[in-house]
Amino acid sequence: MTTTVAYWQNMTENPYKILEHQVEFWGKTLQNMMDVQNAFLASDPSMLGSKETDTRFENRLWNTNPYFNFVKNQYLQNSDLIKSTARNIDGLPEREKKRLIYFTDQIVEMMAPTNFLGTNPDALELALDTNGQSLIDGLENLIADLEANDGELIVRLADDKAFEVGKNLGTQAGKVVYRNNLLELIQYSPKTENVFEIPLVIFPPWINKFYILDLKKQNSLISWLVSKGYSVFVVSWVNPDETYSDIGMDDYITDGYLRVIQVIKSITAKDQINALGYCIGGTALGLTLAYLNKTKDSSIRSATFFTTLTDFAQQGEFTPFLQNDFIDAIEEEVSQSGILKSFIMARTFSFLRSNDLIYSPAIKSYMMGQTPPAFDLLYWNGDGSNLPGKMAIEYLRGLCQKNSFSLGEFEVKGIPVALDNIRIPVFAIGCETDHIAAWKDSYRGVQLMGSEEKKFILAESGHIAGIINPPAKNKYGYYLNQNLTLDSESWRRKANHISGSWWPEWEKWINSYSGNQVEARKEGSTSYPPL
């Protein structure tokens, strides 16, 4: 309603602006029609125009066939008009404008001609070449996806038959040394005669599974660390059901982080450990560190954050999903089911990159009958976990909407904590094209931490690929700038670009906090035997 009022107000106050857009639109439409007509009459495909380069329109028919060329050009022109109209409406609050732009873009992407069989030359050509078998295979893929998700249409991004956790993913040798209602703690078996005395614990996000850092052997960060002599522990979070409805962030910190810290200290007979948190696992690690500081507990020697948000002042691409109407609906959902189901989170993240994560995979699977690729990162991405209802709302309302951690108003076990309470050495990695934890927001959170020693790296690529970047591949580089007093744009502009993986840069840092070498430890202890 607010948007409609703003549009008509703009039209009333500046009708020439609207008319200008309309005249331009109809002029281009007539030109498209003339190009097609002339090409038909002359039987000369070279007379057809091409508006822009778009990976969705790589098939030659988009530029040589008058019908497809007209459909493509008209779609691109309509898209430009609709998007520019949404972006040029004046008088809207900033958040409302972001929502308008987001949902406008979603409609535009959904209506792309490539998403419909009758206007997708790739799918039509393949159907002809296979005598329709590709369409039959596509229908079977569609039915399989519906059956696998209890009637919910969730497009498979990876071949789920190509991987099995413990067989060709998550194969680094280790043993479970502790278990409670929230987690299992894995201690990995040493590969070296001696290990560093200070152990390292990794807290993955509990939205997905622990093996993100132990995929195939060649890109396993855990395997790489163990081979260098680190004693590595990893938390494997439980996938909650409706009985976990009353589990909140305090429970994750108390029965998760704080309990794990005590168990590892006992097993290794060390007073301090190093900690690493990934995504929401890093957010909760930040809360834990602030709480430990307030309670005068020095159990953590250093902290590493992978693509972690701790300051939510800028909601970025998540703006449409962090308004009251959306979270009200989430709250109603979890009040009935007790949990925020994993497919809701997966779908939300997918719509931030709908072309890459929804429409393109759907086209290949349902229209062209292709088997999803055997890609370990995408397999992990589809292996999601539910969230306890109480924790989900605390996270969305308290951290995301109210930004209470940054403001010093979020309570851990009844004690208010703030980013400034984090005082130990910190190393953080943001990812350049991360659509979940925007690097500028991650950087700003690190700036607000009270640590005297802070280091920030900007890795190329996205939320997962930017982290899973082993030195052997040297696929992506990174940016490094020691001056964290600069704003994010200045920091990026003045940073040095370094080719290759950032892993060795971080390992050199974590090494300095890992103490001397001691004889390799067996898994578990008398008090915590392997389960």
Short mmCIF file of C-alpha atoms in Angstrom, two decimals:
data_model
loop_
_atom_site.label_atom_id
_atom_site.label_comp_id
_atom_site.label_asym_id
_atom_site.label_seq_id
_atom_site.Cartn_x
_atom_site.Cartn_y
_atom_site.Cartn_z
CA MET A 1 0.00 0.00 0.00
CA THR A 2 2.84 2.38 0.90
CA THR A 3 4.50 1.65 -2.44
CA THR A 4 1.30 2.28 -4.41
CA VAL A 5 0.77 5.62 -2.68
CA ALA A 6 4.38 6.62 -3.39
CA TYR A 7 4.03 5.66 -7.07
CA TRP A 8 0.86 7.69 -7.63
CA GLN A 9 2.33 10.59 -5.69
CA ASN A 10 5.37 10.51 -7.99
CA MET A 11 3.08 10.41 -11.01
CA THR A 12 1.07 13.38 -9.76
CA GLU A 13 4.09 15.47 -8.83
CA ASN A 14 6.23 14.59 -11.85
CA PRO A 15 4.07 13.11 -14.65
CA TYR A 16 6.73 13.88 -17.26
CA LYS A 17 9.09 11.38 -15.62
CA ILE A 18 6.52 8.58 -15.98
CA LEU A 19 5.63 9.62 -19.55
CA GLU A 20 9.30 9.70 -20.48
CA HIS A 21 9.71 6.08 -19.34
CA GLN A 22 6.60 5.02 -21.25
CA VAL A 23 7.63 6.75 -24.47
CA GLU A 24 11.07 5.18 -24.27
CA PHE A 25 9.53 1.75 -23.63
CA TRP A 26 7.15 1.88 -26.59
CA GLY A 27 9.87 3.24 -28.86
CA LYS A 28 12.11 0.28 -28.06
CA THR A 29 9.20 -2.14 -28.46
CA LEU A 30 8.47 -0.82 -31.95
CA GLN A 31 12.15 -1.10 -32.81
CA ASN A 32 12.18 -4.73 -31.67
CA MET A 33 9.16 -5.48 -33.84
CA MET A 34 10.71 -3.74 -36.86
CA ASP A 35 13.97 -5.67 -36.43
CA VAL A 36 12.08 -8.98 -36.40
CA GLN A 37 9.90 -8.02 -39.38
CA ASN A 38 12.88 -6.92 -41.45
CA ALA A 39 14.79 -10.09 -40.59
CA PHE A 40 11.80 -12.21 -41.66
CA LEU A 41 11.44 -10.37 -44.95
CA ALA A 42 15.14 -10.40 -45.74
CA SER A 43 15.73 -13.93 -44.37
CA ASP A 44 18.87 -12.47 -42.80
CA PRO A 45 19.48 -13.32 -39.11
CA SER A 46 22.36 -10.85 -38.97
CA MET A 47 19.80 -8.03 -38.97
CA LEU A 48 18.54 -9.07 -35.54
CA GLY A 49 19.60 -6.96 -32.58
CA SER A 50 21.09 -8.16 -29.31
CA LYS A 51 20.47 -6.08 -26.21
CA GLU A 52 23.11 -7.40 -23.80
CA THR A 53 25.21 -10.38 -22.79
CA ASP A 54 23.41 -12.66 -20.35
CA THR A 55 24.48 -16.23 -19.60
CA ARG A 56 20.85 -17.34 -19.78
CA PHE A 57 20.76 -16.43 -23.48
CA GLU A 58 23.82 -18.20 -24.83
CA ASN A 59 21.96 -20.44 -27.28
CA ARG A 60 22.56 -19.22 -30.85
CA LEU A 61 18.80 -19.13 -31.55
CA TRP A 62 18.40 -16.15 -29.21
CA ASN A 63 20.31 -14.10 -31.80
CA THR A 64 19.52 -15.90 -35.07
CA ASN A 65 15.85 -16.86 -34.78
CA PRO A 66 13.43 -13.90 -35.12
CA TYR A 67 10.93 -15.38 -32.67
CA PHE A 68 13.41 -16.11 -29.89
CA ASN A 69 15.27 -12.88 -30.53
CA PHE A 70 12.10 -10.84 -30.12
CA VAL A 71 11.12 -12.73 -26.93
CA LYS A 72 14.57 -12.18 -25.44
CA ASN A 73 14.85 -8.50 -26.34
CA GLN A 74 11.33 -7.74 -25.17
CA TYR A 75 11.93 -9.53 -21.87
CA LEU A 76 15.16 -7.61 -21.25
CA GLN A 77 13.45 -4.36 -22.14
CA ASN A 78 10.49 -5.09 -19.86
CA SER A 79 12.93 -6.03 -17.10
CA ASP A 80 14.81 -2.76 -17.45
CA LEU A 81 11.59 -0.74 -17.28
CA ILE A 82 10.18 -2.56 -14.27
CA LYS A 83 13.46 -2.49 -12.34
CA SER A 84 14.17 1.16 -13.08
CA THR A 85 10.62 2.12 -12.06
CA ALA A 86 11.04 0.38 -8.71
CA ARG A 87 14.43 1.96 -8.11
CA ASN A 88 13.31 5.48 -9.06
CA ILE A 89 10.22 5.76 -6.85
CA ASP A 90 10.81 8.64 -4.46
CA GLY A 91 9.39 9.13 -0.99
CA LEU A 92 9.69 5.55 0.28
CA PRO A 93 11.48 4.71 3.53
CA GLU A 94 14.82 3.02 2.80
CA ARG A 95 13.73 -0.37 4.10
CA GLU A 96 10.49 -0.28 2.10
CA LYS A 97 12.44 0.63 -1.01
CA LYS A 98 14.83 -2.30 -0.49
CA ARG A 99 11.87 -4.65 -0.13
CA LEU A 100 10.23 -3.25 -3.26
CA ILE A 101 13.43 -3.69 -5.25
CA TYR A 102 13.93 -7.22 -3.95
CA PHE A 103 10.43 -8.49 -4.73
CA THR A 104 10.41 -6.68 -8.08
CA ASP A 105 13.64 -8.42 -9.01
CA GLN A 106 12.19 -11.77 -7.94
CA ILE A 107 9.17 -11.33 -10.23
CA VAL A 108 11.40 -10.28 -13.11
CA GLU A 109 13.72 -13.29 -12.68
CA MET A 110 10.76 -15.68 -12.35
CA MET A 111 9.26 -14.48 -15.64
CA ALA A 112 12.43 -15.02 -17.70
CA PRO A 113 11.59 -16.84 -20.96
CA THR A 114 14.23 -19.46 -20.17
CA ASN A 115 12.02 -20.63 -17.28
CA PHE A 116 9.26 -21.81 -19.65
CA LEU A 117 9.49 -24.75 -22.03
CA GLY A 118 7.87 -22.99 -24.98
CA THR A 119 10.45 -20.19 -24.88
CA ASN A 120 13.58 -22.14 -23.98
CA PRO A 121 15.45 -23.18 -27.14
CA ASP A 122 17.93 -25.34 -25.21
CA ALA A 123 15.15 -27.48 -23.77
CA LEU A 124 13.22 -27.64 -27.06
CA GLU A 125 16.28 -28.65 -29.08
CA LEU A 126 17.18 -31.36 -26.58
CA ALA A 127 13.61 -32.68 -26.59
CA LEU A 128 13.76 -33.00 -30.38
CA ASP A 129 17.20 -34.62 -30.32
CA THR A 130 16.12 -37.21 -27.71
CA ASN A 131 12.62 -37.81 -29.11
CA GLY A 132 11.14 -36.45 -25.92
CA GLN A 133 13.18 -38.59 -23.53
CA SER A 134 14.68 -35.50 -21.87
CA LEU A 135 11.18 -34.34 -20.92
CA ILE A 136 10.31 -37.77 -19.50
CA ASP A 137 13.52 -37.77 -17.48
CA GLY A 138 12.74 -34.25 -16.31
CA LEU A 139 9.29 -35.29 -15.12
CA GLU A 140 10.85 -38.18 -13.20
CA ASN A 141 13.30 -35.75 -11.58
CA LEU A 142 10.41 -33.47 -10.60
CA ILE A 143 8.45 -36.33 -9.02
CA ALA A 144 11.56 -37.54 -7.19
CA ASP A 145 12.15 -34.09 -5.69
CA LEU A 146 8.54 -33.79 -4.58
CA GLU A 147 8.59 -37.23 -2.97
CA ALA A 148 11.92 -36.56 -1.23
CA ASN A 149 10.56 -33.43 0.42
CA ASP A 150 7.03 -34.51 1.41
CA GLY A 151 5.40 -32.58 -1.42
CA GLU A 152 7.53 -29.44 -1.06
CA LEU A 153 9.21 -28.50 -4.34
CA ILE A 154 12.89 -28.12 -3.47
CA VAL A 155 15.24 -28.43 -6.42
CA ARG A 156 18.15 -30.77 -5.82
CA LEU A 157 21.42 -28.97 -6.43
CA ALA A 158 23.65 -32.05 -6.24
CA ASP A 159 23.41 -35.76 -6.93
CA ASP A 160 22.47 -37.17 -3.52
CA LYS A 161 23.50 -40.68 -4.62
CA ALA A 162 27.07 -39.63 -5.31
CA PHE A 163 28.00 -38.97 -1.69
CA GLU A 164 27.76 -40.68 1.67
CA VAL A 165 29.03 -39.11 4.87
CA GLY A 166 31.73 -41.35 6.32
CA LYS A 167 32.39 -42.97 2.95
CA ASN A 168 33.53 -40.19 0.61
CA LEU A 169 32.72 -37.13 2.75
CA GLY A 170 33.69 -36.50 6.36
CA THR A 171 36.26 -39.30 6.28
CA GLN A 172 39.00 -37.84 8.47
CA ALA A 173 39.66 -40.39 11.23
CA GLY A 174 38.41 -39.42 14.67
CA LYS A 175 36.25 -40.48 17.59
CA VAL A 176 33.29 -39.03 19.46
CA VAL A 177 34.54 -38.21 22.95
CA TYR A 178 31.49 -36.46 24.40
CA ARG A 179 27.76 -36.30 23.76
CA ASN A 180 24.80 -34.43 25.22
CA ASN A 181 21.35 -33.42 24.02
CA LEU A 182 22.74 -30.69 21.73
CA LEU A 183 25.92 -32.09 20.23
CA GLU A 184 28.59 -34.69 19.75
CA LEU A 185 32.22 -33.65 20.15
CA ILE A 186 34.64 -35.25 17.71
CA GLN A 187 38.35 -35.46 18.45
CA TYR A 188 40.37 -36.19 15.31
CA SER A 189 43.13 -38.78 15.35
CA PRO A 190 46.67 -37.37 15.08
CA LYS A 191 48.72 -37.88 11.91
CA THR A 192 52.01 -36.72 13.37
CA GLU A 193 54.23 -38.00 16.18
CA ASN A 194 54.00 -34.65 17.97
CA VAL A 195 51.20 -32.08 18.13
CA PHE A 196 50.85 -28.51 19.31
CA GLU A 197 49.98 -28.37 22.99
CA ILE A 198 47.08 -25.88 22.64
CA PRO A 199 44.09 -27.65 21.00
CA LEU A 200 41.76 -26.10 18.43
CA VAL A 201 37.98 -26.46 18.59
CA ILE A 202 35.77 -25.69 15.60
CA PHE A 203 32.14 -24.63 16.03
CA PRO A 204 30.33 -25.06 12.67
CA PRO A 205 26.94 -23.49 11.98
CA TRP A 206 24.04 -25.55 13.32
CA ILE A 207 21.99 -24.65 10.26
CA ASN A 208 24.01 -27.28 8.38
CA LYS A 209 26.25 -30.23 9.23
CA PHE A 210 29.75 -30.36 10.73
CA TYR A 211 31.50 -31.88 7.71
CA ILE A 212 31.63 -28.62 5.74
CA LEU A 213 35.29 -28.41 6.81
CA ASP A 214 35.91 -32.10 6.06
CA LEU A 215 34.47 -32.73 2.62
CA LYS A 216 36.66 -34.66 0.17
CA LYS A 217 40.19 -35.30 1.40
CA GLN A 218 41.73 -32.86 -1.09
CA ASN A 219 39.71 -29.88 0.20
CA SER A 220 39.38 -30.81 3.89
CA LEU A 221 40.58 -28.04 6.20
CA ILE A 222 40.44 -30.49 9.10
CA SER A 223 42.69 -33.00 7.33
CA TRP A 224 45.09 -30.19 6.43
CA LEU A 225 45.26 -28.99 10.05
CA VAL A 226 45.72 -32.47 11.50
CA SER A 227 48.54 -33.17 9.04
CA LYS A 228 50.30 -30.05 10.33
CA GLY A 229 50.20 -31.26 13.91
CA TYR A 230 47.14 -29.55 15.39
CA SER A 231 44.88 -31.28 17.92
CA VAL A 232 41.50 -30.61 16.31
CA PHE A 233 38.07 -30.98 17.91
CA VAL A 234 34.83 -30.34 16.00
CA VAL A 235 31.28 -29.99 17.25
CA SER A 236 28.57 -31.91 15.42
CA TRP A 237 25.26 -30.27 16.38
CA VAL A 238 22.05 -32.25 16.80
CA ASN A 239 19.33 -31.87 14.17
CA PRO A 240 16.46 -30.80 16.47
CA ASP A 241 12.87 -31.98 16.30
CA GLU A 242 9.74 -30.51 17.91
CA THR A 243 10.90 -31.60 21.38
CA TYR A 244 13.59 -28.90 21.17
CA SER A 245 11.08 -26.05 20.84
CA ASP A 246 12.15 -24.39 24.12
CA ILE A 247 15.90 -24.55 23.43
CA GLY A 248 17.30 -21.03 23.16
CA MET A 249 20.61 -19.31 22.50
CA ASP A 250 21.51 -19.59 26.19
CA ASP A 251 21.25 -23.37 25.89
CA TYR A 252 23.55 -23.44 22.88
CA ILE A 253 26.11 -21.35 24.76
CA THR A 254 25.80 -23.18 28.12
CA ASP A 255 25.37 -26.79 26.99
CA GLY A 256 27.29 -26.21 23.79
CA TYR A 257 30.18 -23.78 23.85
CA LEU A 258 30.91 -23.60 27.58
CA ARG A 259 30.48 -27.34 28.11
CA VAL A 260 32.69 -28.21 25.13
CA ILE A 261 35.41 -25.85 26.34
CA GLN A 262 35.48 -27.58 29.74
CA VAL A 263 35.52 -31.07 28.18
CA ILE A 264 38.44 -30.23 25.88
CA LYS A 265 40.40 -28.62 28.71
CA SER A 266 39.91 -31.80 30.72
CA ILE A 267 40.88 -34.17 27.88
CA THR A 268 44.01 -32.22 26.94
CA ALA A 269 44.92 -31.11 30.47
CA LYS A 270 45.33 -27.53 29.20
CA ASP A 271 43.95 -24.36 30.76
CA GLN A 272 43.42 -22.66 27.38
CA ILE A 273 42.27 -23.61 23.91
CA ASN A 274 41.91 -21.87 20.54
CA ALA A 275 38.41 -21.54 19.07
CA LEU A 276 37.01 -21.14 15.57
CA GLY A 277 33.40 -20.29 14.63
CA TYR A 278 31.80 -20.47 11.19
CA CYS A 279 28.75 -18.31 10.28
CA ILE A 280 26.15 -18.51 13.09
CA GLY A 281 28.65 -20.74 14.90
CA GLY A 282 30.92 -17.68 14.89
CA THR A 283 28.13 -15.36 16.07
CA ALA A 284 27.52 -17.57 19.10
CA LEU A 285 31.28 -17.85 19.65
CA GLY A 286 31.39 -14.05 19.84
CA LEU A 287 28.63 -14.07 22.45
CA THR A 288 30.53 -16.74 24.39
CA LEU A 289 33.79 -14.78 24.29
CA ALA A 290 32.05 -11.65 25.56
CA TYR A 291 30.46 -13.65 28.38
CA LEU A 292 33.78 -15.25 29.33
CA ASN A 293 35.34 -11.80 29.52
CA LYS A 294 32.55 -10.53 31.78
CA THR A 295 32.99 -13.55 34.07
CA LYS A 296 36.82 -13.28 34.14
CA ASP A 297 37.29 -16.65 32.39
CA SER A 298 40.41 -16.88 30.19
CA SER A 299 39.77 -20.35 28.73
CA ILE A 300 39.99 -19.13 25.11
CA ARG A 301 43.43 -18.05 23.95
CA SER A 302 42.51 -16.87 20.43
CA ALA A 303 39.41 -16.77 18.24
CA THR A 304 38.90 -17.18 14.50
CA PHE A 305 35.72 -16.16 12.71
CA PHE A 306 34.72 -17.53 9.29
CA THR A 307 32.13 -15.37 7.47
CA THR A 308 30.56 -14.28 10.74
CA LEU A 309 28.05 -11.51 11.46
CA THR A 310 28.16 -9.90 14.90
CA ASP A 311 26.94 -6.40 14.01
CA PHE A 312 23.55 -6.36 12.27
CA ALA A 313 23.16 -2.60 11.82
CA GLN A 314 22.95 -3.07 8.07
CA GLN A 315 20.57 -5.84 7.08
CA GLY A 316 21.66 -5.80 3.44
CA GLU A 317 20.08 -8.41 1.19
CA PHE A 318 18.22 -9.89 4.17
CA THR A 319 16.18 -6.70 4.63
CA PRO A 320 13.01 -8.24 3.09
CA PHE A 321 13.22 -11.19 5.49
CA LEU A 322 13.90 -9.23 8.67
CA GLN A 323 10.75 -7.13 8.80
CA ASN A 324 7.94 -7.79 11.26
CA ASP A 325 5.49 -9.31 8.80
CA PHE A 326 7.99 -11.99 7.72
CA ILE A 327 9.23 -12.75 11.23
CA ASP A 328 5.65 -12.73 12.56
CA ALA A 329 4.92 -15.52 10.07
CA ILE A 330 8.04 -17.41 11.18
CA GLU A 331 6.97 -17.02 14.79
CA GLU A 332 3.53 -18.42 14.01
CA GLU A 333 5.13 -21.34 12.16
CA VAL A 334 7.47 -22.28 15.02
CA SER A 335 4.69 -21.89 17.60
CA GLN A 336 2.85 -24.67 15.81
CA SER A 337 5.72 -26.96 14.80
CA GLY A 338 8.23 -26.16 17.56
CA ILE A 339 11.04 -25.80 15.02
CA LEU A 340 12.02 -23.71 12.03
CA LYS A 341 12.25 -26.41 9.40
CA SER A 342 15.44 -26.62 7.37
CA PHE A 343 13.73 -26.22 3.99
CA ILE A 344 12.42 -22.78 5.02
CA MET A 345 15.96 -21.56 5.69
CA ALA A 346 17.27 -23.22 2.53
CA ARG A 347 14.57 -21.63 0.41
CA THR A 348 15.19 -18.20 1.92
CA PHE A 349 18.92 -18.37 1.16
CA SER A 350 18.23 -19.72 -2.34
CA PHE A 351 15.98 -16.79 -3.25
CA LEU A 352 18.89 -14.43 -2.58
CA ARG A 353 20.48 -16.02 -5.67
CA SER A 354 17.40 -17.32 -7.45
CA ASN A 355 18.91 -17.64 -10.93
CA ASP A 356 21.86 -19.70 -9.72
CA LEU A 357 20.17 -21.72 -6.96
CA ILE A 358 16.57 -22.16 -8.16
CA TYR A 359 15.79 -21.45 -11.80
CA SER A 360 18.96 -22.67 -13.51
CA PRO A 361 19.02 -26.00 -11.57
CA ALA A 362 15.26 -26.43 -12.18
CA ILE A 363 15.67 -25.89 -15.91
CA LYS A 364 18.47 -28.44 -16.15
CA SER A 365 16.67 -30.99 -13.99
CA TYR A 366 13.01 -30.66 -15.03
CA MET A 367 13.15 -29.36 -18.62
CA MET A 368 16.34 -31.07 -19.78
CA GLY A 369 16.24 -34.20 -17.63
CA GLN A 370 19.81 -33.86 -16.39
CA THR A 371 21.10 -35.49 -13.23
CA PRO A 372 22.29 -32.87 -10.73
CA PRO A 373 26.09 -32.63 -10.58
CA ALA A 374 28.18 -34.65 -8.14
CA PHE A 375 29.38 -31.54 -6.30
CA ASP A 376 30.34 -31.94 -2.65
CA LEU A 377 29.73 -28.31 -1.64
CA LEU A 378 26.21 -28.36 -3.05
CA TYR A 379 25.51 -31.74 -1.46
CA TRP A 380 26.45 -30.32 1.95
CA ASN A 381 24.35 -27.23 1.23
CA GLY A 382 21.31 -29.45 0.78
CA ASP A 383 21.94 -31.41 3.98
CA GLY A 384 20.34 -28.87 6.28
CA SER A 385 19.21 -28.91 9.90
CA ASN A 386 16.16 -27.56 11.67
CA LEU A 387 16.39 -24.76 14.23
CA PRO A 388 14.72 -24.85 17.66
CA GLY A 389 11.76 -22.46 17.69
CA LYS A 390 12.88 -20.37 20.66
CA MET A 391 16.46 -20.02 19.41
CA ALA A 392 15.30 -19.02 15.91
CA ILE A 393 13.13 -16.20 17.22
CA GLU A 394 15.81 -14.99 19.64
CA TYR A 395 18.25 -14.84 16.76
CA LEU A 396 15.88 -13.07 14.35
CA ARG A 397 14.35 -10.64 16.87
CA GLY A 398 17.24 -10.02 19.25
CA LEU A 399 20.35 -10.21 17.10
CA CYS A 400 19.15 -9.44 13.57
CA GLN A 401 16.31 -6.96 14.13
CA LYS A 402 17.42 -5.21 17.32
CA ASN A 403 21.19 -5.61 16.79
CA SER A 404 21.35 -6.15 20.53
CA PHE A 405 24.83 -7.73 20.65
CA SER A 406 26.43 -4.72 19.01
CA LEU A 407 24.47 -2.40 21.31
CA GLY A 408 25.45 -4.33 24.44
CA GLU A 409 21.88 -5.39 25.19
CA PHE A 410 21.95 -9.13 24.44
CA GLU A 411 22.04 -11.25 27.58
CA VAL A 412 23.97 -14.49 28.06
CA LYS A 413 22.90 -16.29 31.23
CA GLY A 414 21.40 -13.01 32.47
CA ILE A 415 24.54 -10.94 31.81
CA PRO A 416 24.43 -8.22 29.10
CA VAL A 417 27.30 -8.63 26.63
CA ALA A 418 28.73 -6.38 23.91
CA LEU A 419 31.22 -6.70 21.07
CA ASP A 420 33.63 -4.51 23.03
CA ASN A 421 33.80 -7.27 25.67
CA ILE A 422 35.74 -9.46 23.21
CA ARG A 423 39.35 -8.77 24.22
CA ILE A 424 41.39 -11.78 23.04
CA PRO A 425 43.35 -11.93 19.72
CA VAL A 426 40.99 -12.23 16.77
CA PHE A 427 41.41 -13.35 13.15
CA ALA A 428 38.41 -12.99 10.81
CA ILE A 429 37.76 -14.03 7.22
CA GLY A 430 35.08 -12.43 5.09
CA CYS A 431 34.21 -13.51 1.55
CA GLU A 432 33.95 -11.08 -1.34
CA THR A 433 30.71 -12.32 -2.93
CA ASP A 434 29.11 -13.73 0.24
CA HIS A 435 25.32 -13.31 -0.02
CA ILE A 436 24.66 -14.60 3.52
CA ALA A 437 27.24 -12.76 5.63
CA ALA A 438 28.23 -9.69 3.62
CA TRP A 439 31.93 -9.04 4.15
CA LYS A 440 31.49 -5.33 4.91
CA ASP A 441 29.17 -6.23 7.78
CA SER A 442 31.60 -8.88 9.04
CA TYR A 443 34.41 -6.32 8.88
CA ARG A 444 32.38 -3.75 10.82
CA GLY A 445 31.71 -6.28 13.59
CA VAL A 446 35.43 -7.00 13.94
CA GLN A 447 36.12 -3.26 14.15
CA LEU A 448 33.75 -3.03 17.12
CA MET A 449 35.47 -5.82 19.05
CA GLY A 450 37.65 -4.69 21.94
CA SER A 451 40.67 -6.86 21.07
CA GLU A 452 44.05 -5.16 20.80
CA GLU A 453 45.15 -7.67 18.15
CA LYS A 454 42.74 -8.04 15.25
CA LYS A 455 43.33 -9.27 11.72
CA PHE A 456 40.89 -9.35 8.82
CA ILE A 457 41.20 -11.10 5.46
CA LEU A 458 38.87 -10.74 2.50
CA ALA A 459 38.78 -13.98 0.51
CA GLU A 460 37.64 -14.11 -3.09
CA SER A 461 34.43 -16.01 -3.92
CA GLY A 462 31.42 -16.70 -1.67
CA HIS A 463 30.20 -17.97 1.69
CA ILE A 464 31.46 -21.53 1.21
CA ALA A 465 33.80 -21.59 -1.79
CA GLY A 466 35.78 -18.68 -0.35
CA ILE A 467 36.45 -20.70 2.82
CA ILE A 468 36.96 -24.14 1.25
CA ASN A 469 39.98 -23.02 -0.78
CA PRO A 470 42.91 -25.41 -0.15
CA PRO A 471 46.46 -24.33 -1.05
CA ALA A 472 46.86 -27.23 -3.49
CA LYS A 473 44.21 -25.73 -5.77
CA ASN A 474 45.12 -22.03 -5.41
CA LYS A 475 41.77 -21.26 -7.01
CA TYR A 476 41.02 -17.97 -5.27
CA GLY A 477 43.19 -15.26 -3.79
CA TYR A 478 42.60 -12.86 -0.91
CA TYR A 479 43.05 -9.26 0.23
CA LEU A 480 45.00 -8.22 3.30
CA ASN A 481 45.27 -4.84 5.02
CA GLN A 482 46.55 -4.48 8.56
CA ASN A 483 44.79 -1.13 9.12
CA LEU A 484 41.35 -1.90 10.56
CA THR A 485 40.60 1.73 11.44
CA LEU A 486 39.56 2.40 7.82
CA ASP A 487 35.99 2.13 6.56
CA SER A 488 35.35 -1.00 4.50
CA GLU A 489 35.65 0.71 1.09
CA SER A 490 38.97 2.34 2.02
CA TRP A 491 40.23 -0.91 3.55
CA ARG A 492 39.45 -2.82 0.34
CA ARG A 493 40.92 -0.14 -1.93
CA LYS A 494 44.23 -0.02 -0.01
CA ALA A 495 44.51 -3.77 0.64
CA ASN A 496 47.16 -5.93 -0.98
CA HIS A 497 45.91 -8.71 -3.24
CA ILE A 498 47.65 -12.04 -2.65
CA SER A 499 47.26 -14.96 -5.04
CA GLY A 500 46.41 -18.37 -3.68
CA SER A 501 44.71 -19.69 -0.58
CA TRP A 502 44.54 -17.71 2.66
CA TRP A 503 44.90 -20.93 4.68
CA PRO A 504 48.71 -20.61 5.11
CA GLU A 505 48.33 -16.97 6.23
CA TRP A 506 45.87 -17.99 8.94
CA GLU A 507 47.87 -21.10 9.89
CA LYS A 508 50.91 -18.93 10.52
CA TRP A 509 48.77 -16.81 12.86
CA ILE A 510 47.11 -19.69 14.73
CA ASN A 511 50.51 -21.36 15.05
CA SER A 512 51.72 -18.47 17.19
CA TYR A 513 48.93 -19.23 19.72
CA SER A 514 49.31 -23.01 19.73
CA GLY A 515 52.29 -23.41 22.07
CA ASN A 516 55.07 -25.98 21.94
CA GLN A 517 55.04 -29.47 20.48
CA VAL A 518 54.04 -32.36 22.73
CA GLU A 519 53.59 -36.07 22.17
CA ALA A 520 50.54 -36.80 20.02
CA ARG A 521 47.37 -37.31 22.07
CA LYS A 522 45.10 -40.29 21.88
CA GLU A 523 41.38 -39.61 21.49
CA GLY A 524 39.53 -39.04 24.73
CA SER A 525 40.68 -39.56 28.31
CA THR A 526 39.82 -41.56 31.40
CA SER A 527 37.03 -39.12 32.21
CA TYR A 528 35.87 -38.91 28.60
CA PRO A 529 36.51 -42.23 26.87
CA PRO A 530 35.64 -42.49 23.16
CA LEU A 531 31.98 -43.40 22.70
#
